Structure formats: structure tokens, C-alpha cells
Coordinates of C-alpha atoms and ligand atoms in Angstrom, one line a residue:
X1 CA 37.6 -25.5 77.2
X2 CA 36.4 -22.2 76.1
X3 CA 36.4 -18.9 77.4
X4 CA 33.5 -16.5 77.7
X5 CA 33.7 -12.4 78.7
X6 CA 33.6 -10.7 81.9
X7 CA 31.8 -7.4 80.7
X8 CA 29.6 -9.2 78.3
X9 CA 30.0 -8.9 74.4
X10 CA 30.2 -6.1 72.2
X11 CA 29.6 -7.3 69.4
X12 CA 32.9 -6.8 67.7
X13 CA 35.2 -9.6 70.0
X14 CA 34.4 -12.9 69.3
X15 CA 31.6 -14.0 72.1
X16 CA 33.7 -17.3 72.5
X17 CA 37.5 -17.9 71.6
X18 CA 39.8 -21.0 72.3
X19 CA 42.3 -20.9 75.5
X20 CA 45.1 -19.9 72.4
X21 CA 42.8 -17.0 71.6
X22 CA 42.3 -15.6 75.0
X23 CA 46.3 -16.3 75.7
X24 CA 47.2 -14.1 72.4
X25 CA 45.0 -11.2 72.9
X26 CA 44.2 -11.5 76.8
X27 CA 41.4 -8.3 76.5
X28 CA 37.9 -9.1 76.0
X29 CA 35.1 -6.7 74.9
X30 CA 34.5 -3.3 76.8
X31 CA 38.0 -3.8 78.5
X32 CA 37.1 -7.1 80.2
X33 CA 39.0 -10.1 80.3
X34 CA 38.3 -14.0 79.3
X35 CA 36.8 -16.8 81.9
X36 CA 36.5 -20.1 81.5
X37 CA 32.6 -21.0 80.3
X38 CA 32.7 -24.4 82.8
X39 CA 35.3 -26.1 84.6
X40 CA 35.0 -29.5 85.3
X41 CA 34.5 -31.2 88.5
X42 CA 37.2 -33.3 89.6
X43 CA 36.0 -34.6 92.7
X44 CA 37.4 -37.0 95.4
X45 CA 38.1 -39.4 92.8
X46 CA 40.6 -37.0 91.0
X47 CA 42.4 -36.5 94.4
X48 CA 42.9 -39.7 95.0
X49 CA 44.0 -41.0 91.5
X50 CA 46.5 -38.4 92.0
X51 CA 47.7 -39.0 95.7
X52 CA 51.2 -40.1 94.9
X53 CA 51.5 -38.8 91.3
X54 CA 54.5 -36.0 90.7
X55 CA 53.8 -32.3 90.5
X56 CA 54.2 -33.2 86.3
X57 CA 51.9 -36.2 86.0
X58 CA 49.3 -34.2 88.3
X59 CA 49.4 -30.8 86.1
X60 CA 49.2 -32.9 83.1
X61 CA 46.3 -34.6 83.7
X62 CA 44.8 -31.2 85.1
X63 CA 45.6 -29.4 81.9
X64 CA 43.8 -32.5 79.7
X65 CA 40.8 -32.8 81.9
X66 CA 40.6 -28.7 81.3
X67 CA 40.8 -29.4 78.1
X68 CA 43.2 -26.8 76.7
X69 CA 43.8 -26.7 72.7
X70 CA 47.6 -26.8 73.6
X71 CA 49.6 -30.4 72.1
X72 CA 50.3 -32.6 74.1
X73 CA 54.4 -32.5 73.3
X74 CA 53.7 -29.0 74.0
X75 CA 52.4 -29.4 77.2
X76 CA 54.8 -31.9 78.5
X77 CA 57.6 -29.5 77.0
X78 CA 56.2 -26.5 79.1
X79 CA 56.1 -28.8 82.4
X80 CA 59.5 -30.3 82.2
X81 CA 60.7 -26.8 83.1
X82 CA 59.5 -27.7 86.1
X83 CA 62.4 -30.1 86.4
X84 CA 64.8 -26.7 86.4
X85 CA 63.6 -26.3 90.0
X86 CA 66.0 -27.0 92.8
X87 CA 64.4 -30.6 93.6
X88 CA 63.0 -31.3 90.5
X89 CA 61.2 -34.3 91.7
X90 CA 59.0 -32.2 94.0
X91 CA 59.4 -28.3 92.7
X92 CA 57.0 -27.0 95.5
X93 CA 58.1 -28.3 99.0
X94 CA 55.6 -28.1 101.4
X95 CA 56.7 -27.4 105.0
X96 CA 55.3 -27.7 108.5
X97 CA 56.3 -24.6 110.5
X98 CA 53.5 -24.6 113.3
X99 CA 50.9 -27.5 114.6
X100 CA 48.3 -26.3 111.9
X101 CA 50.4 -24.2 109.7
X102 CA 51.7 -25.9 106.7
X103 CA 53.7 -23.6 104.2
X104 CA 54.0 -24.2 100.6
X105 CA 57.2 -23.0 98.8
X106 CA 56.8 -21.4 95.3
X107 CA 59.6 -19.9 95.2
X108 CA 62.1 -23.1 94.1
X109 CA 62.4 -22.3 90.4
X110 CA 65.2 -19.7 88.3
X111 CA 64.6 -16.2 89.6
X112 CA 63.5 -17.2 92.9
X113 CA 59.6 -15.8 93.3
X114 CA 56.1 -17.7 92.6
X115 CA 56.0 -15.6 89.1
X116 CA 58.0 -18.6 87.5
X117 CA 55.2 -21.0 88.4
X118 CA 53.1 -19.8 85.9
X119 CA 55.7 -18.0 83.2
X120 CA 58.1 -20.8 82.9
X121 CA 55.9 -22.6 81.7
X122 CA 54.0 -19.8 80.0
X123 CA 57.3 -18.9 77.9
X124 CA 56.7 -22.5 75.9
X125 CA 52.7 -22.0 75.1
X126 CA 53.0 -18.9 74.0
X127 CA 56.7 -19.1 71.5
X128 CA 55.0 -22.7 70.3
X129 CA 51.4 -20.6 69.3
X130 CA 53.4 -17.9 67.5
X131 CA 55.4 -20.8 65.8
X132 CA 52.4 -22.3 64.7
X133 CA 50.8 -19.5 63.4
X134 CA 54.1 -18.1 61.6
X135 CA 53.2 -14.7 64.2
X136 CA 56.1 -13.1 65.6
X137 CA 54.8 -11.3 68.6
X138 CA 56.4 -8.6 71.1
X139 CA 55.8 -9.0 74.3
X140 CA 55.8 -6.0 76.6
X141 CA 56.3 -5.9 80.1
X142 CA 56.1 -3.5 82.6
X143 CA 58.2 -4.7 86.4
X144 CA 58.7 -3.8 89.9
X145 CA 60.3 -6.2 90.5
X146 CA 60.2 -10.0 90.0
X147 CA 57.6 -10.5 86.9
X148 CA 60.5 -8.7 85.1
X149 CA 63.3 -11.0 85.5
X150 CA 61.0 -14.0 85.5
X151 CA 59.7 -12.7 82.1
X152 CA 63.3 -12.7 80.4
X153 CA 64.1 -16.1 82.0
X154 CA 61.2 -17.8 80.2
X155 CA 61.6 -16.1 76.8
X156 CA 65.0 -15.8 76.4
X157 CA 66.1 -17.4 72.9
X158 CA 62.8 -18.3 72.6
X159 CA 61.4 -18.4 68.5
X160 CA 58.9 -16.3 67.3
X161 CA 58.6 -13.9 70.6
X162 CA 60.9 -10.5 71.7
X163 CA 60.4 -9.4 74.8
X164 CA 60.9 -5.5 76.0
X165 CA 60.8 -5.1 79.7
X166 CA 60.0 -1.4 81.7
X167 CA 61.5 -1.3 85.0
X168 CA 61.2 2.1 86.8
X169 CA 65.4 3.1 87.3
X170 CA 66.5 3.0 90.8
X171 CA 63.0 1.4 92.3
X172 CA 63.9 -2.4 92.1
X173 CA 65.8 -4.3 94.8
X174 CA 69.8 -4.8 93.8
X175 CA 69.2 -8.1 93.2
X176 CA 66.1 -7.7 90.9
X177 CA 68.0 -4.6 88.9
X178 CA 70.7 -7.2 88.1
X179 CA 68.7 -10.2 87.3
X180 CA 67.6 -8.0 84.5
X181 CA 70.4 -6.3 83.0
X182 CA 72.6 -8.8 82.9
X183 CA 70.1 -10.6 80.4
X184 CA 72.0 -11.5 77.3
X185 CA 70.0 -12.6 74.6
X186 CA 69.1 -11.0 71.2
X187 CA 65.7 -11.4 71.4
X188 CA 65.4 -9.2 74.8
X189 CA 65.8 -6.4 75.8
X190 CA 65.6 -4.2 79.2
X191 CA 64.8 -1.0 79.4
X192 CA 65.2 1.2 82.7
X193 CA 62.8 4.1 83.7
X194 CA 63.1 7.7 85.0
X195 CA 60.4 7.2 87.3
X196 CA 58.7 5.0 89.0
X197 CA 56.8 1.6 88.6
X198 CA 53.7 4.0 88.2
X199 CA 55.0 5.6 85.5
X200 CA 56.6 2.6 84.0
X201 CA 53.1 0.6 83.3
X202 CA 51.1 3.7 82.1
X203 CA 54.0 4.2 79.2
X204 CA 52.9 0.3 79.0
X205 CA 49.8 0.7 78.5
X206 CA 49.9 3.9 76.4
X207 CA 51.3 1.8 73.9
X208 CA 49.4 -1.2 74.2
X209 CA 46.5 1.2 73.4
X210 CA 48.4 3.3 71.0
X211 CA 47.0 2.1 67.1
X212 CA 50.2 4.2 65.3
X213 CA 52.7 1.8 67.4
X214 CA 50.5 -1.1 66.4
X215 CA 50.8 -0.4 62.5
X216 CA 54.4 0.6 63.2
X217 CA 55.0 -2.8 64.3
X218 CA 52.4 -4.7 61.6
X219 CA 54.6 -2.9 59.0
X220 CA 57.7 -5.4 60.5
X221 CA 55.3 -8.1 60.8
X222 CA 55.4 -8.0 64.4
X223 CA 52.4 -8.5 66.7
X224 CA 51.8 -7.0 70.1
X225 CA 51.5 -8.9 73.4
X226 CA 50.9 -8.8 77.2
X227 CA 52.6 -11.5 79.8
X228 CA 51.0 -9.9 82.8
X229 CA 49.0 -11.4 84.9
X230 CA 45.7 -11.1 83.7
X231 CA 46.6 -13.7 80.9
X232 CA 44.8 -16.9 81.6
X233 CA 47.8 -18.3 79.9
X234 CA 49.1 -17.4 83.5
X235 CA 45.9 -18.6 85.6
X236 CA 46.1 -22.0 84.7
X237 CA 49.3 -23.3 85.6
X238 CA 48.3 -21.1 89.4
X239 CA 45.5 -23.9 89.8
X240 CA 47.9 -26.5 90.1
X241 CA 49.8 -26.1 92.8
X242 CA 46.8 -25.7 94.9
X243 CA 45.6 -28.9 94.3
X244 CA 49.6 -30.2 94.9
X245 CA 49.7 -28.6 98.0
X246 CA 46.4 -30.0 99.3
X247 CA 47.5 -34.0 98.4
X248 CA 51.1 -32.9 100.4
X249 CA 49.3 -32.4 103.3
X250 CA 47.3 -35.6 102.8
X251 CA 50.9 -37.3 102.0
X252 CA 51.8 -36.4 105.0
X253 CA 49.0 -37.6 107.3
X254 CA 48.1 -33.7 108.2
X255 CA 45.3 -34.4 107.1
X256 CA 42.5 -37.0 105.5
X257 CA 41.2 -37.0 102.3
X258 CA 38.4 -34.9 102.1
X259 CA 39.4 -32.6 105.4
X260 CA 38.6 -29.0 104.7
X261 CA 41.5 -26.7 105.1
X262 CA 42.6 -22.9 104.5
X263 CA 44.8 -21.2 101.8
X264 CA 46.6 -18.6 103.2
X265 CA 47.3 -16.5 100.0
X266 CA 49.8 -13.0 100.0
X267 CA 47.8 -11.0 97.0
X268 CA 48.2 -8.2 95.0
X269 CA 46.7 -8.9 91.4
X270 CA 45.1 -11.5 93.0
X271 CA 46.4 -13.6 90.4
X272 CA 47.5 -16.7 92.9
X273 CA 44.2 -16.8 95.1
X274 CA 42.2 -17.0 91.9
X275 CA 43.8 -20.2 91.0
X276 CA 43.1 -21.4 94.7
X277 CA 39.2 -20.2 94.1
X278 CA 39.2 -22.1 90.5
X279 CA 40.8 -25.4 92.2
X280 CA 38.0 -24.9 95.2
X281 CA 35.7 -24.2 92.8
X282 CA 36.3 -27.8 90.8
X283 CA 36.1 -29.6 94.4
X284 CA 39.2 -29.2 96.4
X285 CA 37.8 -29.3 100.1
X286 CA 38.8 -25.8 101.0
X287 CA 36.7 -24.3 103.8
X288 CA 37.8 -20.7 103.1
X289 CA 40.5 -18.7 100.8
X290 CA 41.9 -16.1 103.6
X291 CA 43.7 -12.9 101.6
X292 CA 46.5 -11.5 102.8
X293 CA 47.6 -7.8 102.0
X294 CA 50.3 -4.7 103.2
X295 CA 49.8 -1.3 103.4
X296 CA 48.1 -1.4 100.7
X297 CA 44.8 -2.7 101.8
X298 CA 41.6 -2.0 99.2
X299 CA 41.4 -6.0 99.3
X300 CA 41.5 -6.3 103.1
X301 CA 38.4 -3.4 102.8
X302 CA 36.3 -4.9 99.9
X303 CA 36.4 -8.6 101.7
X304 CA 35.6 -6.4 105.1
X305 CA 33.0 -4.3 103.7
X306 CA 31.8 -4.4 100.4
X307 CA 33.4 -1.3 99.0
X308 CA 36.1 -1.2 96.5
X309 CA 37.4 2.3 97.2
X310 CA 40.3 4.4 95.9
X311 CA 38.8 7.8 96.6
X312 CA 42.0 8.3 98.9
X313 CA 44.3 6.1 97.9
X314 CA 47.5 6.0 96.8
X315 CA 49.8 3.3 96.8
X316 CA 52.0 3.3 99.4
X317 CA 55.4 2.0 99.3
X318 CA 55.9 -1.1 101.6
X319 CA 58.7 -3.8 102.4
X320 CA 56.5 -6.2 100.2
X321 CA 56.3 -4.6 96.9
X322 CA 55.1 -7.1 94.7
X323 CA 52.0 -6.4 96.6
X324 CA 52.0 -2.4 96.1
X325 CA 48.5 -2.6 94.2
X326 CA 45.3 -1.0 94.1
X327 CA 43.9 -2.2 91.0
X328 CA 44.0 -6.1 91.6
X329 CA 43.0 -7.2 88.3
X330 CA 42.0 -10.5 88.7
X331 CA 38.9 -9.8 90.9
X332 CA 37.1 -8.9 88.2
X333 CA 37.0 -12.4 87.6
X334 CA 36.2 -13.5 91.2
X335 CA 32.9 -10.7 90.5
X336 CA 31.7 -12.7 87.1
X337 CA 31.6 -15.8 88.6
X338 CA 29.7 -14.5 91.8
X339 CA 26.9 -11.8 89.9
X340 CA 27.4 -12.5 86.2
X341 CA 28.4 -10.2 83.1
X342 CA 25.7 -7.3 83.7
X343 CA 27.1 -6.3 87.2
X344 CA 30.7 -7.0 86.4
X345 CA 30.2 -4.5 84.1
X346 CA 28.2 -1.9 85.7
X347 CA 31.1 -2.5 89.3
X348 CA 34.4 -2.2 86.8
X349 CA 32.9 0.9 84.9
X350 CA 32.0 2.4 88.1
X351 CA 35.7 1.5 89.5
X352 CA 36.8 3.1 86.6
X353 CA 34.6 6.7 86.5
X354 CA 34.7 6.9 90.3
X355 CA 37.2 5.3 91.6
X356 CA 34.7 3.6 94.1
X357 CA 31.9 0.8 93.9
X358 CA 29.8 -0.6 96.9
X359 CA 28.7 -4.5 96.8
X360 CA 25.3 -4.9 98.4
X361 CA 24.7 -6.4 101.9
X362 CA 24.2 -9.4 100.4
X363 CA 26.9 -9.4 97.6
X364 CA 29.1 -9.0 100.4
X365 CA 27.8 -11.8 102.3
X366 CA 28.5 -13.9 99.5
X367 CA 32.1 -13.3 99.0
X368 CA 32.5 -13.7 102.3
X369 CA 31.4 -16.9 102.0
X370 CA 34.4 -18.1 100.3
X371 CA 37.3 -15.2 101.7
X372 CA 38.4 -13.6 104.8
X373 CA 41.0 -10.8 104.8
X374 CA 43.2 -8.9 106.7
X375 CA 46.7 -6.9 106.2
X376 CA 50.2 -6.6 107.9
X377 CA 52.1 -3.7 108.3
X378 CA 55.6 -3.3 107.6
X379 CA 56.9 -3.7 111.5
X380 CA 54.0 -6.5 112.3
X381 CA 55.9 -8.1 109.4
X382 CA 58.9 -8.0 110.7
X383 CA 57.9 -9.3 113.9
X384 CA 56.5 -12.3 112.0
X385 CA 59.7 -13.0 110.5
X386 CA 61.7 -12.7 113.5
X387 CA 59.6 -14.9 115.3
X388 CA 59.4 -18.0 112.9
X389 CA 63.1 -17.5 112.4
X390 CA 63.7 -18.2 116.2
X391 CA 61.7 -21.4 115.8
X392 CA 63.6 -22.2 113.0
X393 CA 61.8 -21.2 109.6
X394 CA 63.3 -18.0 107.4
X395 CA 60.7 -16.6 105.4
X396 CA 60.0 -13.2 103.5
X397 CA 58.2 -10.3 103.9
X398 CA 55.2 -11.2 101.3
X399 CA 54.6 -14.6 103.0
X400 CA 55.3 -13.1 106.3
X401 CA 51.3 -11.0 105.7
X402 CA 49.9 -14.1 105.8
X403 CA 51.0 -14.8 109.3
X404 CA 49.0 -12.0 110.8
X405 CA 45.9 -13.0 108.2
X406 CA 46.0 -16.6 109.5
X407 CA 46.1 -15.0 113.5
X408 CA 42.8 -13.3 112.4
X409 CA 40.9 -15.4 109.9
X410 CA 41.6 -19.0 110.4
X411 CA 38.9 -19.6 112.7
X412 CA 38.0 -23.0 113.2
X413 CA 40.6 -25.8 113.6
X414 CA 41.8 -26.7 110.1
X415 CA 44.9 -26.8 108.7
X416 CA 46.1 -23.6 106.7
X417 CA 48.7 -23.8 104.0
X418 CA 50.5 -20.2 103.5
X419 CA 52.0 -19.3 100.0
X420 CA 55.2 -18.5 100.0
X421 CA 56.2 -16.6 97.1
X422 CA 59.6 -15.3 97.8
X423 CA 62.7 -16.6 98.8
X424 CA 64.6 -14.5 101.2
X425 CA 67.5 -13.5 98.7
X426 CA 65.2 -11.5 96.9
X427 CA 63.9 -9.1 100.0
X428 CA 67.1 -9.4 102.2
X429 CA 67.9 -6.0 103.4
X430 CA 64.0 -6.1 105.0
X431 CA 64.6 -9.8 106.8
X432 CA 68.5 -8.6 108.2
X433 CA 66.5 -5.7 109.2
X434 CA 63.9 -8.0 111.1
X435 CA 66.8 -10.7 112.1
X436 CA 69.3 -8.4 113.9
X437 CA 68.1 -4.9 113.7
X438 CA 70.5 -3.9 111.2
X439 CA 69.6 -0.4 108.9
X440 CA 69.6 0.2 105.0
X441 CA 71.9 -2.6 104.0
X442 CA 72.3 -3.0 100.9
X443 CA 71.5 -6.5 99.1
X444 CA 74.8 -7.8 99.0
X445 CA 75.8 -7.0 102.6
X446 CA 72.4 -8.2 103.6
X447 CA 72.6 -11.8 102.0
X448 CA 75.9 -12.4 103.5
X449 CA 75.0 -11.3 106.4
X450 CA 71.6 -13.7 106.8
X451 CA 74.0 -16.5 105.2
X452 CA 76.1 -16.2 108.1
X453 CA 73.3 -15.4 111.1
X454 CA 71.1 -18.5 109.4
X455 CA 74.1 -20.8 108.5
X456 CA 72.5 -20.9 104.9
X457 CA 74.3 -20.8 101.5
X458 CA 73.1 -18.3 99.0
X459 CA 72.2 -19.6 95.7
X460 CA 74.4 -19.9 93.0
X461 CA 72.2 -17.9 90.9
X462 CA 71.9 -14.9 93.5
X463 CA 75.4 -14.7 94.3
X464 CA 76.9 -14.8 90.7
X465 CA 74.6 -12.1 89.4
X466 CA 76.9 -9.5 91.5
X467 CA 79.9 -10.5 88.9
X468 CA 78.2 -11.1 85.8
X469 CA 78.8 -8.6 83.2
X470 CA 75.8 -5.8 82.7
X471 CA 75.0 -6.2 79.2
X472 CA 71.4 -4.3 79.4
X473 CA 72.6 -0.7 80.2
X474 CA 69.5 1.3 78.8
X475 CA 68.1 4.1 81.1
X476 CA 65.8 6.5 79.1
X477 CA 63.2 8.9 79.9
X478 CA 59.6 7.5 79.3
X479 CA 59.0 9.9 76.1
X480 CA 61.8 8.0 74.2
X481 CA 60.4 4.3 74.9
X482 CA 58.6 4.2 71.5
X483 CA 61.9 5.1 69.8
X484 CA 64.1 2.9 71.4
X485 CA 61.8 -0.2 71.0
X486 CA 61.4 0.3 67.5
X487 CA 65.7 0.6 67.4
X488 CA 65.6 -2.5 68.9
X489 CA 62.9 -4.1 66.6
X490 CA 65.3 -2.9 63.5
Ligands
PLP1 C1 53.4 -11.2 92.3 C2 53.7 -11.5 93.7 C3 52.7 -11.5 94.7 C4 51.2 -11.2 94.4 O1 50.6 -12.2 93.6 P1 49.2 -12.0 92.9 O2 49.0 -13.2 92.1 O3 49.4 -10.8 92.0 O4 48.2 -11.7 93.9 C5 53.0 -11.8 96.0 N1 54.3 -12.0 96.4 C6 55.3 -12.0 95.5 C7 56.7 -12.2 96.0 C8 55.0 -11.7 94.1 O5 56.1 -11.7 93.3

């Protein structure tokens, strides 16, 4: 497989580059990103070859019919992380929580959110690249919330890769705070924020762009990198459990091969309903991809009307913040594929300079040939949550958006699958909130308290992180980032 540009090429990037390539430096010419050039149709025969195959055997032959320039060893390493999940013979449960309402779990794996679907495995590709190469590579990463501490769980005392998390100071949940700073490996380290999350991936990308840091670091032999979610190294392993989650449903006589159904996806960078659209895209019978958002709605409003517009937006802060966006990155992908290099172009620069572009009526059309959209607010949210609860399903605030999407957009009578990409430890004060109408908790009050209410244990790895030692204890005013990187680089 290679990968093309999404702006087009500018005659300095390379017009093509291997998967590898595109993994180690994820920006393509005038600030675009990399594509695949084709994807391969897979077809019914694909499906079928695969209808009792494990989540590994399925993502293996995925990843060799994509034809990714990863060895195989390495790609069977990167998938048995999957067997760190809590049922490692099936690490995404899919459950039946209405008549036509199928959810599918991504949450099962180490830091409990859909983040380690992809970077688990990620962590493996990108330290066996570097190892190849004889590169050692920092990785920076900017969090608010759970692509932090899936970040240090997949690199930690990994070779040939550092990793330097920005988390804004006092903006993360209790439970996300800790599964960061109490981190203890030499080749990571965490650094707190005054600020907020904002501020936090602007320092990012100031020195992502800055050339001075760059030949600071070449001087140590260290390259720069990005694990955010724009990396294709990312994308791929999000097709996979799209096509898993289909074959569940045929496993479980929801439906038959072939049936047309919905993905339900919660989306901020739009990072997870891209892998849905690639998956449809290489023949999984989906009749429509429905995006779910918060607050937060510029997706919701492009799908709805053809206008990307931030003229008056800000982000606002919501109870499901791992969806606080308005630049959802990965759409830019979702506009190549639909009106090609020229426009991509012409839309991002505009999205840029104006903070606004307009599809035409029939651009529009088009995309809403494949997505529907709608949002949830905080309280409708809640009201979701309480309500599957009392028939017997605990779910979070991100995966609860998709409830009121699938009221609104799920038309015709298919099955839907909802993503799930949070387990309730990790938003707890919000669902105790929704559960029994108790205020400002804080996390630890609010995980024993649903533990009792929902006769459910908390996991081992939740619960200990309130007596493991902090060993990350770094808090630093953005101006000094630069300085105390390069301490810790020394
Ligand atoms: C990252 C995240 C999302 C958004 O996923 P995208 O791929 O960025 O659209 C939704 N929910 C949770 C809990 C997340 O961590």
C-alpha cells in the first residue's frame, strides 16, 4: 500500500511514501496529511472467510491484504497486545442493549478508552521502525485526557522512542491526572500545564514547527514525532474493529451476511468514523455512518448543511471532553476521497484564513450520502445514561451522544452498532451525577459510589492508581516546556 497527499504535492515531499514513511513524519505537503492511493476490496468473500476467526487472525489478514511494509513478527507482536485486554480471546465485546441497538465495547484494554485500540498496538510499529533504522525519535504529545495515558502505556520502556506528554494542570479528570503521573519509566516523561488543553497543544505545535528545537534535538541524535491522531499509523488498526463488530452481529444471528446496518460513532477528530468509512469503503454492507457530537457541534452542522464554520465558535467545555473539538482533523481525509486534492486544498486553506468554508448543494448531498449527524447535550446525556442503566446497561457520557444520534438518524429498520469508547471509571463523577443526582463528586467518591448503586467491581487498575506513588510531579508554565524537555533529553 502506498500513500498519496491530501493538498496535492509541492514538489519538495515525496509524491508517494511507504505506510513507514507516512507513520514517521505524518505531514504531507502544504500541511496536508497522507491517504491511502487504493484500498482493496474485500468483499463478501472476506467476511465470510473470517466469520469465526479471532479479533487477531481477522486484523492480521486485514493488515496483509492492505499490504503494509511492517514484518510480519512485527505485526503479530503489535496484535498480541490485544491479548492484554480483559477477555483476551474477544478484546471488543459486542452487546445487545435494545431490539436493534447493538453496542460495541472499545474500551476493554489498559487505560480503559478506545485510544488503546489503535496506540497499543501503535507503540510496537513505531519503536520496531526506529529500531530498524538506528532513529531514536521523541514523541510529543499533547492530552485532555485519555490519549495521554494511553500514550505512556504503549511506549513505556519501549527502545528507540521517549515520549514527553502536555497535559493542561488541573483540566483532566482525577483519574486521568493519575494514570499519568504515576508513570515510572525512564524513557517518559509528563509534564503538567498552567493552562488549559488549548494552550497545551499550541505549545505542541509551536515546537513541532519550531526548526531551532529541531537542530537542538538533531545535535542529540534525536528525531521528532507526533502520536496523535492524524497518524495513519493510528487509522489502520480503527478499521478493524468495524469489520469485527459487523461479523459479531452476524455471529449472533442479528443479522445475515450481507444485511446493511449503521455505525453509531461518538467523534471528535473523527479519527474512529474514518476507519468505519475506510472499512465501508472496502465493502462492509453499511447503509450509513451516523456521527455523533456534544456541545460542540461544527460536525453535526457540516453533515446538516454544508458549512464548516468557526466564525463564532469556541469550544465549549462539556461532560464528554474527549470530544471538545472544532478542528476534527481527520475530515480532511473524508474531503479527498469525495472531491479530490484541488478542493481539499482550496476547503482546508479557506478553514484556515477564514475560519469558514461552504460545500456546494451538491457536495453536501454527497456526504450525506454516506453520514447523518446530530449532537447531545450535557443533560439529554445524562438522561441517556440513566435510562439504559434502568434497563440494565451502564454506559458513559461519550457513548451516551450516540443515543440521541441513533433516535434521529437511524431511519430505516437496520441494526445500529454504537461505539463505546469509555468505560465508566473514567467519567464517573458525570454518570453518579446522572444515576442518583449526586453533585461535584470527586472521582474517588464517585466510583465507589456507582460500584455500590450498580453492584460492579472497579478495576484493579482504576482503583490502585489512588495509592500508587506520584513519580511524575512536573507543573511548569508553558514558556519553560522547551527547557525542561531538553533537561530531560540530557
Ligand atoms: C478520542 C475519543 C473520542 C473521539 O474519537 P475520534 O476518533 O477523535 O473521533 C470519543 N470518545 C472518547 C472517550 C475518546 O477518548
Amino acid at each position: 500500500m502506498k500513500f498519496i497527499e491530501t493538498r496535492g504535492n509541492d514538489g519538495v515531499h515525496p509524491g508517494e511514501v511507504t505506510f513507514s514513511e507516512a507513520i514517521l513524519s505524518p505531514i504531507a505537503s502544504f500541511g496536508g496529511l497522507y491517504i491511502p492511493k487504493e484500498l482493496p476490496s474485500l468483499g463478501e468473500e472476506f467476511l465470510t472467510k473470517h466469520l469465526n476467526s479471532s479479533y487477531k487472525v481477522l486484523a492480521k489478514d486485514l493488515l496483509t491484504v492492505l499490504g503494509i511494509d511492517i514484518e510480519p513478527l512485527v505485526i503479530d507482536e503489535a496484535l498480541s497486545l490485544y491479548d492484554k485486554f480483559d477477555d483476551p480471546s474477544n478484546p471488543v465485546p459486542v452487546v445487545k442493549v435494545r431490539d436493534d441497538l447493538y453496542v460495541s465495547e472499545l474500551y476493554h484494554g489498559p487505560t480503559r478508552a478506545f485510544k488503546d485500540m489503535a496506540l497499543q498496538p501503535f507503540g510496537v510499529v513505531l519503536s520496531s521502525i526506529a529500531q530498524k533504522r538506528g532513529d531514536e525519535y521523541l514523541i510529543l504529545a499533547a492530552t485532555s485526557g485519555d490519549t495521554g495515558p494511553a500514550a505512556l502505556d504503549t511506549f513505556k520502556n519501549r527502545a528507540n522512542v521517549r515520549v514527553v506528554c502536555l497535559y493542561p494542570d488541573g483540566g483532566t479528570s482525577d483519574v486521568q491526572r493519575l494514570q499519568m503521573v504515576t508513570e515510572d519509566a525512564s524513557n517518559l516523561k509528563v509534564i503538567g500545564i498552567h493552562g488549559d488543553f488549548d494552550d497545551a497543544q499550541s505549545a505542541l505545535k509551536k515546537l513541532l514547527g519550531s526548526a531551532t528545537f529541531k537542530a537542538t534535538l538533531k545535535t542529540k541524535n534525536i528525531s521528532l514525532s507526533a502520536a496523535n491522531s492524524v497518524n495513519f499509523g493510528r487509522i489502520i488498526f480503527q478499521i478493524i474493529y468495524h469489520i469485527h463488530s459487523y461479523l459479531e452481529l452476524v455471529r449472533q444471528n442479528a443479522i445475515l451476511m450481507g444485511e446493511k446496518i449503521y455505525l453509531d460513532v461518538p467523534s471528535g477528530n473523527f479519527g474512529n468514523a474514518l476507519g468505519g468509512y475506510y472499512a465501508t469503503k472496502m465493502g462492509l454492507p453499511v447503509e450509513k455512518i451516523i456521527i455523533a457530537s456534544n456541545e460542540n457541534n461544527v460536525l453535526t452542522r457540516l453533515i446538516n448543511t454544508g458549512h464548516y464554520d468557526l466564525r463564532n465558535d469556541k469550544v465549549i467545555p462539556t461532560t464528554s471532553p474527549a470530544m471538545d473539538i472544532l478542528i476534527s482533523s481527520n475530515v480532511e481525509r473524508i474531503l479527498f476521497d469525495f472531491f479530490g486534492a484541488v478542493r481539499t486544498k482550496e476547503l482546508m486553506q479557506k478553514l484556515e484564513n477564514d475560519r469558514f468554508y461552504a460545500l456546494s448543494d451538491d457536495e453536501t448531498m454527497k456526504l450525506q450520502g454516506m453520514f447523518s449527524a446530530d449532537y447531545c447535550n450535557g443533560s439529554e446525556g445524562k438522561g441517556y445514561i440513566k435510562e439504559a442503566y434502568d434497563s440494565g446497561y451502564l454506559m458513559d457520557p461519550h457513548t451516551a451522544t450516540c443515543f440521541k444520534a441513533y433516535d434521529c438518524c437511524a431511519t430505516k429498520p437496520l441494526k445500529t452498532i454504537v461505539y463505546s469508547t469509555a468505560e465508566w471509571t473514567k467519567f464517573s463523577p458525570t454518570i453518579a451525577n446522572a444515576l442518583t443526582g449526586e453533585k461535584d463528586a470527586n472521582d474517588i467518591d464517585a466510583l465507589q459510589s456507582i460500584s455500590a448503586t450498580a453492584k460492579l467491581p472497579i478495576p484493579e487498575m482504576i482503583k490502585g492508581l489512588f495509592t500508587k506513588p506520584i513519580t511524575q510531579d512536573t507543573v511548569i508554565d508553558k514558556e519553560d516546556i522547551e527547557v525542561e524537555i531538553l533537561k530531560f533529553l540530557s
